[in-house]
XYZ file of C-alpha atoms in Angstrom:
667
model
C 42.940 202.738 30.238
C 43.932 202.300 33.877
C 41.057 201.908 36.331
C 40.459 204.208 39.337
C 37.975 203.290 42.078
C 36.419 206.341 43.808
C 34.788 205.653 47.226
C 32.708 208.566 48.549
C 29.248 208.808 50.088
C 28.713 212.244 48.487
C 27.240 211.832 44.996
C 28.454 215.297 43.949
C 32.038 214.373 44.762
C 31.692 211.146 42.753
C 30.416 213.010 39.694
C 33.149 215.658 39.975
C 35.875 213.020 40.199
C 34.462 211.092 37.251
C 34.197 214.197 35.063
C 37.707 215.296 35.936
C 39.459 211.960 35.372
C 37.493 210.099 32.698
C 39.425 211.599 29.764
C 42.553 209.668 30.861
C 41.222 206.884 33.111
C 38.356 204.481 33.539
C 36.579 205.737 36.690
C 34.294 203.556 38.847
C 32.361 205.276 41.645
C 30.837 203.598 44.736
C 29.205 205.261 47.764
C 30.353 203.019 50.641
C 33.104 200.784 51.933
C 30.922 197.695 51.492
C 30.341 198.544 47.837
C 34.086 199.058 47.413
C 34.885 195.553 48.677
C 32.246 193.980 46.422
C 33.989 195.632 43.490
C 37.440 194.522 44.701
C 36.296 190.911 44.900
C 36.036 190.900 41.077
C 38.393 193.632 39.870
C 41.702 195.196 40.834
C 42.042 198.945 40.103
C 45.357 200.765 39.638
C 44.326 203.407 42.240
C 41.694 203.977 44.972
C 40.443 207.480 45.874
C 39.023 206.978 49.383
C 36.882 209.403 51.361
C 37.557 209.448 55.108
C 34.226 210.560 56.557
C 31.583 207.982 55.541
C 28.706 206.357 57.476
C 28.881 202.737 58.717
C 32.551 202.295 57.671
C 34.865 205.291 57.452
C 37.928 205.548 55.220
C 40.394 204.514 57.945
C 38.447 201.285 58.602
C 38.380 200.537 54.870
C 42.141 201.224 54.691
C 42.811 198.847 57.607
C 40.931 196.018 55.885
C 42.766 196.720 52.638
C 46.128 196.430 54.425
C 45.149 193.096 55.967
C 44.440 191.521 52.576
C 47.449 190.226 50.575
C 45.728 190.898 47.227
C 44.644 194.485 48.038
C 47.360 195.859 50.299
C 49.593 196.942 47.412
C 46.880 198.995 45.644
C 47.867 202.691 46.048
C 45.346 204.787 48.017
C 44.790 208.581 48.028
C 42.576 209.838 50.837
C 39.876 212.430 50.089
C 39.095 214.751 53.008
C 37.834 218.204 53.927
C 39.763 217.973 57.208
C 42.944 220.023 56.856
C 44.287 219.219 60.340
C 47.899 218.114 60.630
C 46.897 215.101 62.747
C 44.558 213.893 60.012
C 47.275 214.234 57.401
C 49.761 212.315 59.556
C 47.275 209.538 60.204
C 46.660 209.176 56.453
C 50.320 208.468 55.851
C 50.595 206.242 58.936
C 47.796 204.104 57.527
C 49.802 203.613 54.316
C 48.269 206.199 51.969
C 50.312 207.429 49.008
C 48.814 210.946 49.255
C 45.700 212.937 50.233
C 43.538 215.459 48.376
C 41.487 218.102 50.172
C 37.925 218.975 49.351
C 36.621 220.842 47.479
C 38.718 219.417 44.659
C 41.141 221.640 42.775
C 41.033 220.046 39.264
C 44.692 220.653 38.379
C 45.961 219.502 41.795
C 43.784 216.390 41.753
C 44.768 215.364 38.209
C 48.496 215.913 38.866
C 48.457 213.926 42.105
C 46.555 211.057 40.490
C 48.985 210.995 37.553
C 52.027 211.099 39.854
C 50.709 208.362 42.142
C 49.892 205.979 39.267
C 53.241 206.723 37.649
C 55.195 206.153 40.875
C 53.294 202.956 41.573
C 54.152 201.780 38.054
C 57.831 202.413 38.789
C 57.469 200.578 42.100
C 55.873 197.562 40.459
C 58.529 197.491 37.744
C 61.322 197.709 40.294
C 59.653 195.057 42.417
C 59.355 192.769 39.412
C 63.009 193.278 38.542
C 64.005 192.707 42.150
C 61.955 189.516 42.291
C 63.573 188.290 39.069
C 67.043 189.113 40.363
C 66.235 187.579 43.725
C 65.023 184.451 41.945
C 68.259 184.332 39.963
C 70.274 184.647 43.162
C 68.144 181.966 44.818
C 68.624 179.624 41.873
C 72.374 180.134 41.895
C 72.433 179.708 45.660
C 70.407 176.518 45.474
C 72.519 175.182 42.619
C 75.693 176.156 44.469
C 74.510 174.325 47.566
C 73.661 171.300 45.431
C 77.113 171.526 43.865
C 78.728 171.568 47.292
C 76.586 168.628 48.412
C 77.498 166.608 45.334
C 81.162 167.528 45.758
C 81.035 166.189 49.302
C 79.376 162.979 48.146
C 81.936 162.623 45.337
C 84.758 162.631 47.914
C 83.200 159.563 49.457
C 82.767 157.159 46.516
C 80.055 155.179 48.255
C 77.612 157.976 49.107
C 76.503 159.299 45.720
C 73.272 161.189 46.306
C 73.473 160.805 50.114
C 73.131 164.515 50.904
C 70.266 164.911 48.418
C 68.366 161.995 49.956
C 68.970 163.199 53.512
C 67.614 166.628 52.513
C 64.378 165.137 51.177
C 64.012 162.798 54.169
C 64.509 165.720 56.565
C 61.947 167.751 54.644
C 59.407 164.910 54.869
C 59.928 164.432 58.611
C 59.735 168.179 59.320
C 56.473 168.409 57.399
C 55.180 165.346 59.250
C 55.637 167.022 62.650
C 53.850 170.172 61.501
C 56.555 172.629 60.500
C 55.637 175.583 58.274
C 56.549 175.333 54.596
C 59.179 178.033 55.067
C 60.879 176.009 57.827
C 60.501 172.812 55.779
C 62.322 174.403 52.847
C 64.998 175.717 55.176
C 65.776 172.317 56.701
C 66.086 170.943 53.163
C 69.113 173.167 52.538
C 70.467 172.724 56.052
C 70.442 168.957 55.485
C 72.054 169.319 52.076
C 75.118 170.797 53.774
C 75.189 168.622 56.898
C 78.344 166.773 55.764
C 80.254 169.749 54.362
C 82.973 169.183 56.957
C 84.029 166.030 55.082
C 85.798 168.384 52.681
C 88.599 168.391 55.255
C 88.756 164.593 55.729
C 91.337 162.719 53.584
C 89.852 160.557 50.818
C 91.877 157.570 52.019
C 90.025 157.701 55.352
C 86.557 158.268 53.853
C 87.002 155.394 51.402
C 88.724 152.901 53.674
C 86.757 149.612 53.569
C 88.256 148.285 56.799
C 88.217 149.210 60.464
C 89.455 152.739 61.139
C 92.293 153.428 63.522
C 91.649 155.704 66.506
C 93.365 158.574 64.710
C 91.298 158.022 61.552
C 88.073 157.885 63.562
C 88.939 161.200 65.213
C 89.403 162.698 61.737
C 85.953 161.452 60.752
C 84.376 162.848 63.942
C 85.993 166.217 63.357
C 83.927 166.769 60.207
C 81.054 167.999 62.409
C 83.129 170.736 64.030
C 84.698 171.702 60.731
C 81.280 171.849 59.065
C 79.958 174.157 61.780
C 82.951 176.475 61.369
C 82.533 176.627 57.593
C 78.831 177.504 57.807
C 78.660 179.697 60.927
C 78.698 183.006 59.025
C 76.035 182.038 56.450
C 72.835 183.929 57.272
C 70.670 182.981 54.283
C 69.574 179.683 55.863
C 68.953 179.814 59.618
C 70.645 177.117 61.735
C 72.619 175.759 58.768
C 75.758 175.498 60.936
C 73.813 173.778 63.723
C 72.687 170.985 61.404
C 76.285 170.335 60.345
C 77.776 170.542 63.833
C 75.309 168.547 65.945
C 73.787 165.885 63.671
C 75.950 163.174 65.319
C 74.894 164.029 68.873
C 72.943 161.241 70.611
C 69.776 161.545 72.683
C 71.524 159.739 75.581
C 74.443 162.178 75.538
C 77.017 159.755 74.111
C 77.373 161.439 70.735
C 79.850 163.980 69.430
C 81.274 166.624 69.273
C 79.855 168.072 72.542
C 77.975 165.184 74.134
C 74.657 167.071 74.191
C 71.707 165.195 75.694
C 67.965 165.039 74.975
C 66.427 168.355 74.024
C 69.764 170.083 74.514
C 70.342 168.928 70.951
C 68.730 171.440 68.560
C 65.600 169.986 66.927
C 66.956 170.540 63.415
C 70.007 168.416 64.313
C 67.841 165.688 65.869
C 65.830 165.442 62.653
C 68.933 165.276 60.460
C 70.509 162.745 62.835
C 67.662 160.265 62.289
C 67.380 160.606 58.509
C 71.172 160.590 58.114
C 71.408 157.301 60.020
C 68.499 155.865 58.048
C 70.159 156.605 54.703
C 73.484 155.241 55.949
C 71.816 151.930 56.826
C 69.643 151.795 53.709
C 72.539 152.490 51.298
C 75.723 150.699 50.300
C 78.748 151.811 52.294
C 82.466 151.201 51.891
C 82.522 148.728 54.773
C 79.303 146.804 53.991
C 76.334 146.416 51.666
C 72.981 148.087 52.425
C 70.937 146.511 55.196
C 67.583 144.896 54.547
C 64.550 147.128 55.162
C 63.356 145.170 58.176
C 66.786 145.318 59.802
C 66.900 149.092 59.235
C 63.544 149.490 60.996
C 64.691 147.297 63.871
C 67.822 149.420 64.293
C 65.796 152.642 64.348
C 63.515 151.227 67.028
C 66.531 149.945 68.955
C 67.940 153.486 68.949
C 64.688 155.038 70.217
C 65.483 157.041 73.335
C 69.208 156.248 73.220
C 70.548 157.435 69.892
C 67.405 159.150 68.623
C 64.602 161.380 69.883
C 61.781 158.866 70.643
C 59.019 161.155 69.346
C 60.850 161.706 66.052
C 61.480 157.972 65.679
C 57.729 157.304 66.040
C 56.910 159.942 63.423
C 59.599 158.648 61.074
C 58.376 155.065 61.399
C 54.897 156.259 60.401
C 56.406 157.842 57.290
C 58.032 154.522 56.431
C 54.831 152.569 57.003
C 52.811 155.060 54.941
C 55.318 154.877 52.079
C 55.622 158.659 52.069
C 59.382 158.866 52.561
C 60.490 157.945 49.047
C 57.857 159.895 47.108
C 59.876 162.985 46.255
C 63.358 161.485 46.165
C 65.007 162.187 42.775
C 66.256 159.196 40.815
C 69.981 158.371 40.797
C 70.602 159.963 37.399
C 69.033 163.225 38.608
C 71.444 163.600 41.499
C 74.731 164.427 39.832
C 73.815 167.083 37.194
C 74.146 170.493 38.815
C 73.326 173.294 36.368
C 70.605 173.186 33.758
C 71.962 175.912 31.474
C 75.314 177.009 30.130
C 74.980 180.540 31.538
C 73.785 180.385 35.088
C 74.117 183.907 36.440
C 75.229 187.251 35.084
C 76.932 185.699 32.046
C 79.157 183.307 34.034
C 79.489 179.946 32.290
C 80.002 176.475 33.707
C 83.510 176.410 32.280
C 84.401 179.663 34.018
C 83.153 178.247 37.301
C 85.052 174.997 36.756
C 81.923 172.845 36.788
C 82.516 170.979 33.527
C 84.547 168.117 34.951
C 87.191 166.601 32.691
C 88.017 163.845 35.154
C 86.427 160.569 36.113
C 84.481 161.235 39.334
C 85.452 157.907 40.947
C 89.173 157.609 40.222
C 90.247 161.190 39.672
C 91.849 160.201 36.349
C 91.087 161.918 33.070
C 87.759 161.015 31.553
C 87.740 159.087 28.285
C 86.960 162.119 26.096
C 89.627 164.296 27.678
C 92.122 161.420 27.533
C 91.444 160.933 23.824
C 91.895 164.650 23.231
C 95.270 164.834 24.992
C 96.609 161.586 23.514
C 95.567 162.616 19.995
C 97.443 165.880 20.456
C 100.548 164.033 21.667
C 100.466 161.541 18.760
C 101.171 164.423 16.392
C 104.768 164.211 17.548
C 105.053 160.939 15.613
C 105.731 158.372 18.335
C 104.087 156.826 21.346
C 102.802 153.688 23.002
C 99.198 152.913 23.951
C 98.413 150.417 26.705
C 94.968 149.138 27.653
C 94.989 147.727 31.189
C 92.384 145.454 32.724
C 91.997 144.141 36.270
C 91.932 140.330 36.322
C 89.396 138.604 38.630
C 87.747 141.941 39.369
C 84.276 140.460 39.004
C 85.083 137.907 41.704
C 86.072 140.730 44.038
C 82.756 142.501 43.436
C 80.792 139.327 44.030
C 82.766 138.344 47.135
C 83.324 141.665 48.873
C 80.731 143.892 47.213
C 80.877 146.699 44.669
C 82.026 149.185 47.270
C 85.282 147.334 47.788
C 85.518 147.047 44.006
C 85.326 150.819 43.703
C 88.027 151.124 46.364
C 90.297 148.882 44.281
C 89.643 150.990 41.187
C 90.771 154.087 43.081
C 93.883 152.323 44.345
C 94.737 151.210 40.812
C 94.261 154.744 39.508
C 96.580 156.087 42.204
C 99.213 153.486 41.281
C 99.074 154.431 37.604
C 99.377 158.128 38.446
C 102.365 157.424 40.705
C 104.318 155.530 38.018
C 104.933 158.710 36.048
C 103.418 162.179 36.188
C 104.368 162.800 32.553
C 102.303 159.970 31.098
C 98.618 160.335 30.185
C 96.295 158.063 32.128
C 92.513 157.852 31.795
C 89.707 155.503 32.709
C 88.007 153.808 29.758
C 85.160 152.500 31.893
C 84.486 149.580 34.226
C 87.806 148.085 35.292
C 89.722 149.169 32.153
C 92.304 151.943 32.038
C 94.248 153.601 29.233
C 97.937 154.431 29.713
C 99.822 156.426 27.090
C 103.572 157.084 26.971
C 104.881 159.672 24.541
C 108.137 159.105 22.666
C 108.329 155.292 22.816
C 109.345 153.803 19.480
C 110.287 150.194 20.303
C 108.913 147.192 22.105
C 111.935 147.210 24.424
C 111.060 150.686 25.733
C 107.414 149.737 26.128
C 108.348 146.597 28.068
C 110.343 148.673 30.557
C 107.324 150.883 31.207
C 104.746 148.107 31.519
C 107.003 146.051 33.792
C 107.403 149.102 36.002
C 103.607 149.376 36.275
C 103.258 145.698 37.141
C 106.100 145.907 39.647
C 104.534 148.841 41.517
C 101.178 147.074 41.522
C 102.704 143.915 42.994
C 104.398 145.958 45.725
C 101.064 147.563 46.580
C 99.459 144.123 46.857
C 101.855 143.325 49.703
C 100.603 146.364 51.621
C 96.864 146.086 50.963
C 95.256 142.727 51.590
C 92.172 143.305 49.439
C 94.385 143.460 46.324
C 95.735 139.959 46.833
C 93.273 138.329 44.416
C 93.666 140.951 41.694
C 96.239 141.252 38.910
C 96.701 143.422 35.829
C 96.724 142.395 32.176
C 98.015 144.779 29.521
C 97.544 144.987 25.761
C 100.041 147.187 23.902
C 100.167 148.913 20.522
C 102.887 151.123 19.039
C 102.410 154.239 16.937
C 103.573 153.742 13.357
C 103.738 149.965 13.745
C 100.166 149.160 14.682
C 98.455 152.358 13.581
C 98.646 156.121 13.319
C 95.645 157.457 15.223
C 94.071 157.154 18.647
C 91.113 154.963 17.693
C 93.179 152.411 15.777
C 95.873 152.157 18.451
C 93.340 151.674 21.242
C 91.444 149.092 19.207
C 94.577 147.046 18.555
C 95.820 147.364 22.128
C 92.415 146.108 23.245
C 92.718 143.112 20.907
C 96.123 142.329 22.383
C 94.595 142.592 25.872
C 91.909 140.093 24.918
C 94.505 137.529 23.885
C 96.751 137.970 26.887
C 93.754 137.259 29.123
C 93.085 134.008 27.266
C 96.512 132.480 27.779
C 97.953 130.890 30.899
C 101.305 132.590 31.210
C 103.378 134.471 33.758
C 103.704 137.313 31.258
C 100.674 139.546 31.757
C 101.232 141.775 28.728
C 101.209 141.297 24.978
C 101.906 143.472 21.942
C 99.361 143.612 19.154
C 101.792 142.051 16.670
C 102.397 139.141 19.029
C 98.689 138.888 19.710
C 97.962 138.705 16.013
C 100.371 135.805 15.654
C 98.964 134.196 18.780
C 95.483 134.436 17.332
C 96.636 132.647 14.194
C 98.373 129.931 16.208
C 95.277 129.411 18.309
C 93.106 129.207 15.207
C 95.488 126.735 13.582
C 95.485 124.524 16.642
C 91.699 124.686 16.886
C 91.250 123.717 13.226
C 93.662 120.806 13.576
C 91.960 119.522 16.713
C 88.624 119.586 14.939
C 90.078 117.504 12.110
C 91.544 114.956 14.529
C 88.238 114.712 16.345
C 86.386 114.189 13.082
C 88.738 111.430 11.935
C 88.902 109.621 15.265
C 85.133 109.641 15.610
C 84.635 108.455 12.010
C 82.526 111.477 11.118
C 81.814 112.287 7.506
C 84.138 114.904 6.125
C 81.499 116.141 3.720
C 80.384 119.598 4.806
C 82.141 119.291 8.153
C 84.661 121.970 7.249
C 82.980 123.419 4.198
C 86.105 122.542 2.161
C 85.707 122.511 -1.599
C 88.949 120.770 -2.514
C 88.334 117.322 -4.012
C 91.723 115.977 -2.925
C 90.775 116.474 0.706
C 88.348 113.560 0.409
C 91.115 111.296 -0.827
C 93.442 112.408 1.952
C 90.737 111.914 4.525
C 90.046 108.363 3.292
C 93.777 107.679 3.149
C 94.307 108.884 6.723
C 91.403 106.806 8.053
C 92.304 103.619 6.194
C 96.024 103.926 6.787
C 95.545 104.455 10.509
C 93.381 101.332 10.644
C 95.683 98.991 8.676
C 99.118 100.238 9.615
C 100.806 100.198 12.969
C 102.792 103.328 12.170
C 101.861 106.621 13.777
C 100.533 109.488 11.723
C 101.572 113.088 12.370
C 99.268 115.803 11.059
C 100.753 119.244 10.415
C 98.540 122.193 9.543
C 100.359 125.147 7.965
C 98.616 128.548 8.033
C 99.491 131.765 6.193
C 98.703 135.170 7.728
C 99.644 138.838 7.499
C 102.807 139.706 9.378
C 101.532 143.149 10.428
C 97.852 142.354 10.889
C 96.720 144.145 7.739
C 94.206 142.731 5.264
C 95.547 140.479 2.480
C 94.229 140.601 -1.078
C 92.969 137.295 -2.504
C 95.432 137.400 -5.390
C 98.294 137.983 -2.973
C 97.201 135.119 -0.721
C 96.841 132.780 -3.688
C 100.376 133.583 -4.778
C 101.652 132.810 -1.283
C 99.646 129.558 -1.178
C 101.199 128.407 -4.433
C 104.647 129.087 -3.009
C 103.810 127.163 0.162
C 102.412 124.259 -1.876
C 105.627 124.072 -3.885
C 107.691 124.279 -0.705
C 105.730 121.359 0.815
C 105.972 119.207 -2.324
C 109.740 119.713 -2.417
C 110.077 118.834 1.256
C 107.897 115.724 1.711
C 109.007 112.123 1.540
C 107.421 109.679 -0.842
C 105.131 108.148 1.801
C 103.833 111.504 3.029
C 100.773 113.245 1.624
C 99.409 116.788 1.639
C 96.417 118.832 0.499
C 94.913 122.262 0.705
C 92.788 122.635 3.793
C 91.438 126.147 3.169
C 92.281 129.250 1.162
C 95.153 129.974 3.561
C 95.939 126.536 5.043
C 97.696 123.382 3.888
C 97.473 119.988 5.620
C 100.408 117.554 5.678
C 100.266 113.907 6.868
C 103.614 112.382 7.889
C 103.697 108.573 8.026
C 105.822 106.916 10.728
C 107.994 109.974 11.208
C 110.278 110.205 14.234
C 110.222 113.354 16.381
C 113.496 114.635 14.885
C 112.228 113.933 11.384
C 109.167 116.111 11.999
C 111.256 119.159 12.824
C 113.531 118.533 9.868
C 110.506 118.467 7.560
C 108.864 121.590 9.037
C 112.118 123.573 8.979
C 112.664 122.596 5.367
C 109.125 123.670 4.402
C 109.478 127.048 6.117
C 112.868 127.653 4.516
C 111.627 126.734 1.055
C 108.503 128.880 1.450
C 110.395 132.074 2.205
C 112.915 131.281 -0.544
C 110.109 130.924 -3.088
C 107.844 133.745 -1.869
C 110.658 136.177 -1.138
C 108.713 138.799 0.857
C 107.954 138.656 4.584
C 104.556 140.408 4.535
C 102.779 137.025 4.557
C 104.317 134.684 7.072
C 103.300 131.201 8.203
C 102.785 129.169 11.333
C 102.068 125.512 11.875
C 100.721 123.145 14.490
C 101.390 119.413 14.902
C 99.106 116.688 16.219
C 99.473 112.926 16.623
C 96.634 110.823 15.219
C 95.922 107.812 17.409
C 95.267 104.384 15.846
C 91.632 104.076 14.776
C 89.746 100.833 15.178
C 88.033 99.627 11.954
């Protein structure tokens, strides 16, 4: 049951009210204003019936005190009075009463008015609750929208991620430090969030330029204050939001911009943002330099006291720094970029409908990896295409020498170059300094070469224009649909393998196909194995276990090579033949054994009587040529290759070889 508090100094009236209302309500009767307030300190009734004429404290005095209390002022009040004068009635309503009931009570009138008042107050509370919920929704969307705008601004300038968020929290801390009300503190938070909104109109190339700006470019940068003020001037939700954007680069000595305001002519909100904005600029990495050390930042703030900054605000800000209070509420880096916490943010509108689910890489503007995979996979259904994985050579050196900010600038330049080569191709960033470039319709290496050489040519031309690119080059690994694989994952994997090998070789050609890379890998492995054998022989190491070779004849060959090289003045040439898959696919053991037998027969048929040979591994065969001239070596190797393919017949398992000269070994 709803509770009604009846306040009347007449006991008869209290009893009458209780008897009339108790069937529907819980009725509490008190005989004075003081007793009423004692009750209100513990309980909150749904309605107060308040007599006007009472000793010590009349009904109007009680009503005034009720209105001054935040917890009691919304309790509906019906005055009880025997005074039927119009002035009394008017005063009741002026004081905030819902209604009045004249004495003596008319039971039906009293009950109906009590019912109506409680019912109307219930409607009011319900509407107020709904309004508060809707207002909270609007506030959340507004706050999230402002955060979105702030993050969008910071995303334009690659080197200021989280800048607007940090400035907002710094401004909030400084405003609270100088005694602002919580309402004003919250307001400056959002004003500061939008202080750089004018950068929306500044070209990215100017914002991200790591070198000295031209006069024209500097004027564009300065204009962001005026543009920000114009964008925000009609927003009434946050007072002075346009002032913070327009005047935060004014200086205390009058040498700032855009209007050259001086001292306290500069609005206080702009003076606060000016200090914390400069602090974050010095304490963060920028495109033109790395962050300054903490002590240097403090020295610069003190140096600007009275010239660039309001001296009183500098003193207060320095106290915040010394107290360690400034960083307390700053969100971590990974909390800065996410904008919305739910899929449906307001009135059924989704992130996708608002365009907030970004499909592009925030730094380069290229497609993100997931979106790139999706579009390339769709294109591969047409049955042809070429996948290239590109990597920036010496990029780490650039980061270490010039800083990560310049590195990010180079990544953006590279992305722009790739986009300019062809608008039809699909380009995405894989991560770090690697990019993925896909060309639909390419079926041959010749076509792929034309495309990759075009990319390299454009990049080299750009290097002539931009000095910071001079130490950077591009390496490319390439795979072809149908030849190297039939799906996105396999093609990217093989292109990446080709990229790895092209970065290992010292060659003017900065690209390699997977097929070529696979052969290169085999050649490198063959050479490595042969060099290890030479090293073992020349250093008189035991062959047992050195190569984990199980063939007994290897021991005899090893002894022969060592002894022959010691006793004979003739040179020894070692040739290591290796079998491998022509297309990079796995080879069954039975298939490899068949190929090895064919190669063994080809070698036996091709060697001279003084030469020897033996199996070196399950896919390798070692040949030792005694006293062979250079021309003889090529005759022997050509004969072996010819005989192998004649005996084996198929080309799915091919062979390579490497030659080394064994120096004379002292006994």
